GROMACS .gro file of C-alpha atoms in nm:
model
  323
    1MET     CA    1  -1.079  -5.489   2.295
    2HIS     CA    2  -0.960  -5.341   1.966
    3ALA     CA    3  -0.905  -4.966   1.955
    4TYR     CA    4  -0.758  -4.717   1.707
    5HIS     CA    5  -0.493  -4.582   1.937
    6MET     CA    6  -0.265  -4.277   1.928
    7PRO     CA    7   0.050  -4.376   2.124
    8THR     CA    8   0.242  -4.048   2.078
    9PHE     CA    9   0.226  -3.750   1.846
   10ASP     CA   10   0.541  -3.875   1.674
   11ALA     CA   11   0.381  -4.207   1.576
   12GLN     CA   12   0.098  -4.304   1.344
   13PRO     CA   13  -0.223  -4.428   1.509
   14SER     CA   14  -0.290  -4.799   1.472
   15LEU     CA   15  -0.536  -5.069   1.567
   16VAL     CA   16  -0.423  -5.232   1.892
   17GLN     CA   17  -0.558  -5.440   2.180
   18ILE     CA   18  -0.621  -5.247   2.503
   19ASP     CA   19  -0.824  -5.302   2.817
   20CYS     CA   20  -1.157  -5.131   2.872
   21PRO     CA   21  -1.182  -4.989   3.225
   22PRO     CA   22  -1.504  -5.014   3.427
   23PRO     CA   23  -1.718  -4.699   3.448
   24GLN     CA   24  -1.645  -4.461   3.733
   25GLU     CA   25  -1.891  -4.231   3.908
   26GLY     CA   26  -2.103  -4.045   3.654
   27GLN     CA   27  -1.991  -4.263   3.364
   28ILE     CA   28  -2.153  -4.525   3.143
   29GLN     CA   29  -1.986  -4.811   2.960
   30VAL     CA   30  -2.105  -4.851   2.601
   31GLN     CA   31  -2.058  -5.131   2.351
   32VAL     CA   32  -1.977  -4.918   2.049
   33PHE     CA   33  -2.157  -5.012   1.729
   34ALA     CA   34  -2.060  -4.714   1.512
   35CYS     CA   35  -1.830  -4.411   1.527
   36GLY     CA   36  -1.850  -4.102   1.307
   37LEU     CA   37  -1.525  -3.957   1.177
   38ASN     CA   38  -1.458  -3.583   1.189
   39PHE     CA   39  -1.196  -3.350   1.046
   40ALA     CA   40  -1.092  -3.287   1.406
   41ASP     CA   41  -0.972  -3.649   1.425
   42LEU     CA   42  -0.706  -3.554   1.170
   43LEU     CA   43  -0.611  -3.243   1.364
   44MET     CA   44  -0.574  -3.443   1.685
   45GLN     CA   45  -0.315  -3.664   1.519
   46LYS     CA   46  -0.103  -3.350   1.470
   47SER     CA   47  -0.188  -3.205   1.813
   48THR     CA   48  -0.342  -2.901   1.641
   49TYR     CA   49  -0.701  -2.942   1.766
   50GLN     CA   50  -0.810  -2.722   2.055
   51ASP     CA   51  -0.924  -3.020   2.266
   52THR     CA   52  -0.650  -3.273   2.193
   53PRO     CA   53  -0.582  -3.498   2.495
   54GLU     CA   54  -0.235  -3.605   2.599
   55PRO     CA   55  -0.135  -3.937   2.440
   56PRO     CA   56  -0.179  -4.222   2.463
   57PHE     CA   57  -0.548  -4.199   2.369
   58THR     CA   58  -0.804  -4.354   2.137
   59LEU     CA   59  -0.939  -4.143   1.851
   60GLY     CA   60  -1.309  -4.107   1.768
   61MET     CA   61  -1.528  -3.815   1.877
   62GLU     CA   62  -1.887  -3.941   1.846
   63ILE     CA   63  -2.034  -4.286   1.884
   64SER     CA   64  -2.352  -4.487   1.904
   65GLY     CA   65  -2.412  -4.816   2.078
   66VAL     CA   66  -2.572  -4.989   2.375
   67VAL     CA   67  -2.517  -4.925   2.746
   68THR     CA   68  -2.345  -5.224   2.906
   69ALA     CA   69  -2.258  -5.093   3.255
   70LEU     CA   70  -2.344  -4.797   3.479
   71GLY     CA   71  -2.116  -4.609   3.716
   72ALA     CA   72  -2.231  -4.478   4.052
   73GLN     CA   73  -2.468  -4.179   4.056
   74VAL     CA   74  -2.579  -4.228   3.695
   75ARG     CA   75  -2.946  -4.145   3.652
   76GLY     CA   76  -3.169  -4.168   3.347
   77PHE     CA   77  -2.997  -4.461   3.177
   78SER     CA   78  -3.046  -4.837   3.199
   79LEU     CA   79  -2.857  -5.138   3.071
   80GLY     CA   80  -2.945  -5.200   2.708
   81ASP     CA   81  -3.035  -4.839   2.628
   82ARG     CA   82  -2.954  -4.734   2.272
   83VAL     CA   83  -2.744  -4.419   2.299
   84ALA     CA   84  -2.527  -4.172   2.112
   85VAL     CA   85  -2.238  -4.000   2.289
   86PHE     CA   86  -2.040  -3.689   2.203
   87CYS     CA   87  -1.727  -3.825   2.367
   88GLY     CA   88  -1.448  -3.607   2.224
   89HIS     CA   89  -1.215  -3.906   2.196
   90GLY     CA   90  -1.224  -4.278   2.273
   91GLY     CA   91  -1.490  -4.372   2.020
   92LEU     CA   92  -1.292  -4.584   1.775
   93ALA     CA   93  -1.302  -4.892   1.994
   94GLU     CA   94  -1.529  -5.188   2.059
   95PHE     CA   95  -1.620  -5.054   2.405
   96GLY     CA   96  -1.585  -4.717   2.571
   97VAL     CA   97  -1.641  -4.547   2.906
   98PHE     CA   98  -1.797  -4.202   2.873
   99ASP     CA   99  -1.944  -3.917   3.076
  100ALA     CA  100  -2.316  -3.988   3.104
  101ARG     CA  101  -2.390  -3.617   3.074
  102HIS     CA  102  -2.269  -3.630   2.713
  103ALA     CA  103  -2.497  -3.918   2.616
  104ILE     CA  104  -2.847  -3.910   2.471
  105LYS     CA  105  -3.097  -4.186   2.408
  106ILE     CA  106  -3.171  -4.234   2.040
  107PRO     CA  107  -3.508  -4.314   1.879
  108GLU     CA  108  -3.582  -4.677   1.793
  109LYS     CA  109  -3.619  -4.582   1.426
  110MET     CA  110  -3.270  -4.428   1.414
  111SER     CA  111  -2.995  -4.660   1.292
  112PHE     CA  112  -2.666  -4.674   1.479
  113GLU     CA  113  -2.492  -4.544   1.167
  114ASP     CA  114  -2.719  -4.239   1.149
  115ALA     CA  115  -2.677  -4.180   1.522
  116ALA     CA  116  -2.297  -4.188   1.494
  117ALA     CA  117  -2.314  -3.933   1.210
  118PHE     CA  118  -2.556  -3.700   1.383
  119GLN     CA  119  -2.442  -3.518   1.693
  120ILE     CA  120  -2.144  -3.307   1.590
  121SER     CA  121  -2.249  -3.204   1.239
  122TYR     CA  122  -2.617  -3.144   1.306
  123GLY     CA  123  -2.552  -3.011   1.655
  124THR     CA  124  -2.303  -2.755   1.525
  125GLY     CA  125  -2.536  -2.649   1.246
  126HIS     CA  126  -2.839  -2.606   1.469
  127VAL     CA  127  -2.658  -2.427   1.753
  128ALA     CA  128  -2.489  -2.197   1.502
  129LEU     CA  129  -2.792  -2.111   1.293
  130HIS     CA  130  -3.067  -2.120   1.556
  131HIS     CA  131  -2.901  -2.015   1.882
  132CYS     CA  132  -2.614  -1.796   1.758
  133ALA     CA  133  -2.715  -1.638   1.426
  134ARG     CA  134  -3.092  -1.642   1.483
  135LEU     CA  135  -3.145  -1.725   1.117
  136GLN     CA  136  -3.487  -1.606   1.001
  137PRO     CA  137  -3.722  -1.733   0.727
  138ASN     CA  138  -3.648  -1.578   0.387
  139GLU     CA  139  -3.298  -1.466   0.487
  140THR     CA  140  -3.010  -1.573   0.263
  141LEU     CA  141  -2.766  -1.825   0.409
  142LEU     CA  142  -2.428  -1.886   0.244
  143VAL     CA  143  -2.257  -2.218   0.327
  144THR     CA  144  -1.899  -2.289   0.219
  145GLY     CA  145  -1.769  -2.644   0.193
  146ALA     CA  146  -2.133  -2.738   0.155
  147ALA     CA  147  -2.086  -3.108   0.073
  148GLY     CA  148  -1.874  -3.194   0.375
  149GLY     CA  149  -1.987  -3.320   0.713
  150ALA     CA  150  -2.039  -2.977   0.868
  151GLY     CA  151  -2.148  -2.785   0.560
  152LEU     CA  152  -2.407  -3.028   0.429
  153THR     CA  153  -2.604  -3.037   0.753
  154ALA     CA  154  -2.604  -2.656   0.761
  155VAL     CA  155  -2.763  -2.655   0.415
  156GLU     CA  156  -3.028  -2.899   0.535
  157ILE     CA  157  -3.098  -2.717   0.863
  158GLY     CA  158  -3.101  -2.375   0.697
  159LYS     CA  159  -3.360  -2.494   0.449
  160GLN     CA  160  -3.572  -2.639   0.730
  161MET     CA  161  -3.558  -2.298   0.900
  162GLY     CA  162  -3.698  -2.132   0.589
  163ALA     CA  163  -3.384  -1.964   0.453
  164ARG     CA  164  -3.275  -1.927   0.094
  165VAL     CA  165  -2.954  -2.129   0.081
  166ILE     CA  166  -2.647  -2.064  -0.136
  167ALA     CA  167  -2.407  -2.361  -0.133
  168GLN     CA  168  -2.041  -2.347  -0.232
  169ALA     CA  169  -1.849  -2.669  -0.303
  170ARG     CA  170  -1.595  -2.815  -0.545
  171GLY     CA  171  -1.729  -2.992  -0.855
  172LYS     CA  172  -2.064  -3.090  -0.998
  173GLU     CA  173  -2.096  -3.409  -0.795
  174LYS     CA  174  -2.059  -3.233  -0.461
  175LEU     CA  175  -2.283  -2.947  -0.568
  176ALA     CA  176  -2.552  -3.198  -0.667
  177ILE     CA  177  -2.539  -3.343  -0.314
  178ALA     CA  178  -2.581  -2.994  -0.167
  179GLN     CA  179  -2.872  -2.929  -0.401
  180ALA     CA  180  -3.038  -3.255  -0.292
  181ALA     CA  181  -3.007  -3.134   0.069
  182GLY     CA  182  -3.203  -2.820  -0.020
  183ALA     CA  183  -2.961  -2.563  -0.164
  184ASP     CA  184  -3.133  -2.306  -0.386
  185HIS     CA  185  -2.820  -2.172  -0.557
  186LEU     CA  186  -2.486  -2.341  -0.625
  187ILE     CA  187  -2.135  -2.195  -0.656
  188ASP     CA  188  -1.846  -2.405  -0.785
  189ALA     CA  189  -1.495  -2.358  -0.646
  190ASP     CA  190  -1.367  -2.195  -0.966
  191GLU     CA  191  -1.637  -1.925  -0.965
  192ASP     CA  192  -1.599  -1.582  -0.807
  193LEU     CA  193  -1.791  -1.637  -0.484
  194ARG     CA  194  -1.813  -1.268  -0.395
  195GLU     CA  195  -1.954  -1.167  -0.732
  196VAL     CA  196  -2.204  -1.454  -0.750
  197VAL     CA  197  -2.334  -1.397  -0.397
  198LYS     CA  198  -2.365  -1.022  -0.452
  199SER     CA  199  -2.553  -1.087  -0.777
  200LEU     CA  200  -2.798  -1.293  -0.574
  201GLY     CA  201  -2.859  -1.007  -0.330
  202GLY     CA  202  -2.580  -1.078  -0.079
  203ALA     CA  203  -2.571  -1.304   0.226
  204ASP     CA  204  -2.743  -1.235   0.557
  205VAL     CA  205  -2.573  -1.525   0.736
  206VAL     CA  206  -2.243  -1.694   0.642
  207TYR     CA  207  -2.160  -2.045   0.767
  208ASP     CA  208  -1.794  -2.094   0.681
  209VAL     CA  209  -1.607  -2.420   0.737
  210VAL     CA  210  -1.316  -2.344   0.502
  211GLY     CA  211  -1.155  -2.014   0.601
  212GLY     CA  212  -0.879  -1.857   0.391
  213ASP     CA  213  -0.975  -1.683   0.068
  214LEU     CA  214  -1.332  -1.813   0.082
  215TRP     CA  215  -1.387  -1.640   0.415
  216THR     CA  216  -1.256  -1.313   0.269
  217ALA     CA  217  -1.485  -1.339  -0.033
  218ALA     CA  218  -1.786  -1.432   0.181
  219PHE     CA  219  -1.710  -1.149   0.424
  220ARG     CA  220  -1.715  -0.898   0.140
  221ALA     CA  221  -2.044  -1.039   0.009
  222THR     CA  222  -2.225  -1.014   0.343
  223ASN     CA  223  -2.507  -0.764   0.368
  224PRO     CA  224  -2.502  -0.482   0.627
  225GLY     CA  225  -2.621  -0.620   0.958
  226GLY     CA  226  -2.521  -0.973   0.859
  227ARG     CA  227  -2.385  -1.246   1.085
  228LEU     CA  228  -2.078  -1.455   1.004
  229LEU     CA  229  -2.008  -1.792   1.166
  230PRO     CA  230  -1.650  -1.924   1.148
  231ILE     CA  231  -1.702  -2.298   1.200
  232GLY     CA  232  -1.366  -2.436   1.093
  233PHE     CA  233  -1.059  -2.382   0.880
  234ALA     CA  234  -1.038  -2.676   0.642
  235SER     CA  235  -0.815  -2.473   0.413
  236GLY     CA  236  -0.556  -2.451   0.688
  237ASP     CA  237  -0.568  -2.071   0.669
  238VAL     CA  238  -0.719  -1.896   0.971
  239PRO     CA  239  -0.845  -1.559   0.843
  240GLN     CA  240  -0.787  -1.225   1.010
  241ILE     CA  241  -1.100  -1.016   1.057
  242PRO     CA  242  -1.084  -0.640   0.985
  243ALA     CA  243  -1.264  -0.477   1.276
  244ASN     CA  244  -1.313  -0.152   1.085
  245HIS     CA  245  -1.524  -0.336   0.826
  246LEU     CA  246  -1.734  -0.486   1.104
  247LEU     CA  247  -1.797  -0.135   1.228
  248VAL     CA  248  -1.887   0.017   0.894
  249LYS     CA  249  -2.125  -0.261   0.789
  250ASN     CA  250  -2.260  -0.341   1.139
  251LEU     CA  251  -2.151  -0.704   1.101
  252THR     CA  252  -2.138  -0.964   1.376
  253VAL     CA  253  -1.887  -1.250   1.383
  254ILE     CA  254  -1.982  -1.540   1.612
  255GLY     CA  255  -1.742  -1.827   1.671
  256VAL     CA  256  -1.911  -2.162   1.719
  257TYR     CA  257  -1.755  -2.463   1.891
  258ILE     CA  258  -2.012  -2.697   2.039
  259GLY     CA  259  -1.751  -2.873   2.250
  260GLY     CA  260  -1.723  -2.545   2.439
  261TYR     CA  261  -2.100  -2.522   2.479
  262LEU     CA  262  -2.106  -2.879   2.611
  263LYS     CA  263  -1.875  -2.768   2.893
  264SER     CA  264  -2.017  -2.423   2.969
  265HIS     CA  265  -2.384  -2.439   2.864
  266PRO     CA  266  -2.485  -2.805   2.809
  267GLU     CA  267  -2.851  -2.709   2.823
  268ILE     CA  268  -2.809  -2.538   2.482
  269ILE     CA  269  -2.675  -2.861   2.331
  270HIS     CA  270  -2.950  -3.071   2.489
  271ALA     CA  271  -3.222  -2.837   2.359
  272SER     CA  272  -3.076  -2.848   2.009
  273MET     CA  273  -3.047  -3.227   2.009
  274SER     CA  274  -3.406  -3.259   2.128
  275SER     CA  275  -3.527  -3.049   1.835
  276LEU     CA  276  -3.302  -3.227   1.586
  277LEU     CA  277  -3.407  -3.576   1.692
  278GLU     CA  278  -3.771  -3.471   1.661
  279TRP     CA  279  -3.700  -3.348   1.308
  280TYR     CA  280  -3.527  -3.678   1.231
  281VAL     CA  281  -3.825  -3.882   1.352
  282GLN     CA  282  -4.053  -3.661   1.142
  283GLY     CA  283  -3.841  -3.736   0.835
  284ARG     CA  284  -3.720  -3.378   0.798
  285LEU     CA  285  -3.349  -3.468   0.828
  286THR     CA  286  -3.164  -3.740   0.640
  287PRO     CA  287  -2.797  -3.787   0.734
  288HIS     CA  288  -2.578  -3.825   0.428
  289ILE     CA  289  -2.315  -4.096   0.484
  290SER     CA  290  -2.088  -4.146   0.184
  291HIS     CA  291  -1.883  -4.433   0.332
  292ILE     CA  292  -1.947  -4.699   0.597
  293LEU     CA  293  -1.629  -4.892   0.673
  294PRO     CA  294  -1.533  -5.161   0.925
  295LEU     CA  295  -1.295  -5.083   1.211
  296GLU     CA  296  -1.003  -5.251   1.038
  297GLN     CA  297  -1.036  -4.993   0.758
  298VAL     CA  298  -1.039  -4.684   0.979
  299ALA     CA  299  -0.712  -4.559   0.824
  300LYS     CA  300  -0.888  -4.559   0.485
  301GLY     CA  301  -1.170  -4.357   0.637
  302MET     CA  302  -0.924  -4.101   0.771
  303GLU     CA  303  -0.764  -4.074   0.428
  304LEU     CA  304  -1.104  -4.011   0.268
  305LEU     CA  305  -1.139  -3.708   0.495
  306ARG     CA  306  -0.783  -3.592   0.437
  307SER     CA  307  -0.814  -3.614   0.057
  308ARG     CA  308  -1.163  -3.456   0.050
  309LYS     CA  309  -1.300  -3.765  -0.128
  310SER     CA  310  -1.591  -3.815   0.109
  311THR     CA  311  -1.918  -3.625   0.124
  312GLY     CA  312  -2.131  -3.585   0.431
  313LYS     CA  313  -1.999  -3.828   0.691
  314VAL     CA  314  -1.770  -4.130   0.705
  315VAL     CA  315  -1.883  -4.385   0.964
  316ILE     CA  316  -1.681  -4.671   1.110
  317THR     CA  317  -1.865  -4.981   1.233
  318MET     CA  318  -1.740  -5.227   1.492
  319PRO     CA  319  -1.691  -5.603   1.425
  320VAL     CA  320  -2.032  -5.703   1.568
  321HIS     CA  321  -2.327  -5.471   1.555
  322SER     CA  322  -2.689  -5.456   1.451
  323THR     CA  323  -2.902  -5.163   1.345
   0.00000   0.00000   0.00000
């Protein structure tokens, strides 16, 4: 099968032919139809992601497809089931073998492209805002990087939860996408985020995917008793958090990494995905996919992420698939 393979950290990943092993106990084999790209795929290539496997390995963190074989002791799945899998790696290939505990069945009305774009972005947003921050109706939610894969879903989920949403992004085009997802107020990258947010009454919850100076500005614009969620550091600058300011303003900082929840508390992930898939079926969520590319153009997809030229998600499709 073809796979986008990382041979060593000193080499560039490339499309190669490798064998697909049979599923072992507790695993399912899936014919992959689509794979969603994530910023973490770029970090893995530099060995700077917290869950980077030892090479050689195949990139691709989340997939959708059809079950083609079952390992021993697998329950709840049958051959031909349409599934999505949060696999961590191994998704950018025509077939994959994955832990069945990380797979979910997807609704018949959900396309494979939507399913491949769904789990990490929406799962992170829902776990962060619902489980961690306990976002309440009429609270003000500030989302940085609001047109990217993680930020845009937070805008959408926050709006569904009844919050007033402030979206920060770079440029009118990206801000328009955030507005279409439900943002009530927009902040361009060249505006003073702290001053604008404070003029709007401050933020009760901050969902930050950028870090660096934006985190500092958002931190200073958070209301007393507010909750801040560091989701990622797309700027490359991991901020330092002044504990004395947390004390004075009674702030709470909650780190969110759903890969960690999948290992320690998978029931939280499963509950979130159940709610999110119900919202999808009801038409309350609409994944935004800016680019759908074939497997042979996966390097182009990675570059779209690296250059910040994509919005929402980039999805890679395999040579033969059907929605």
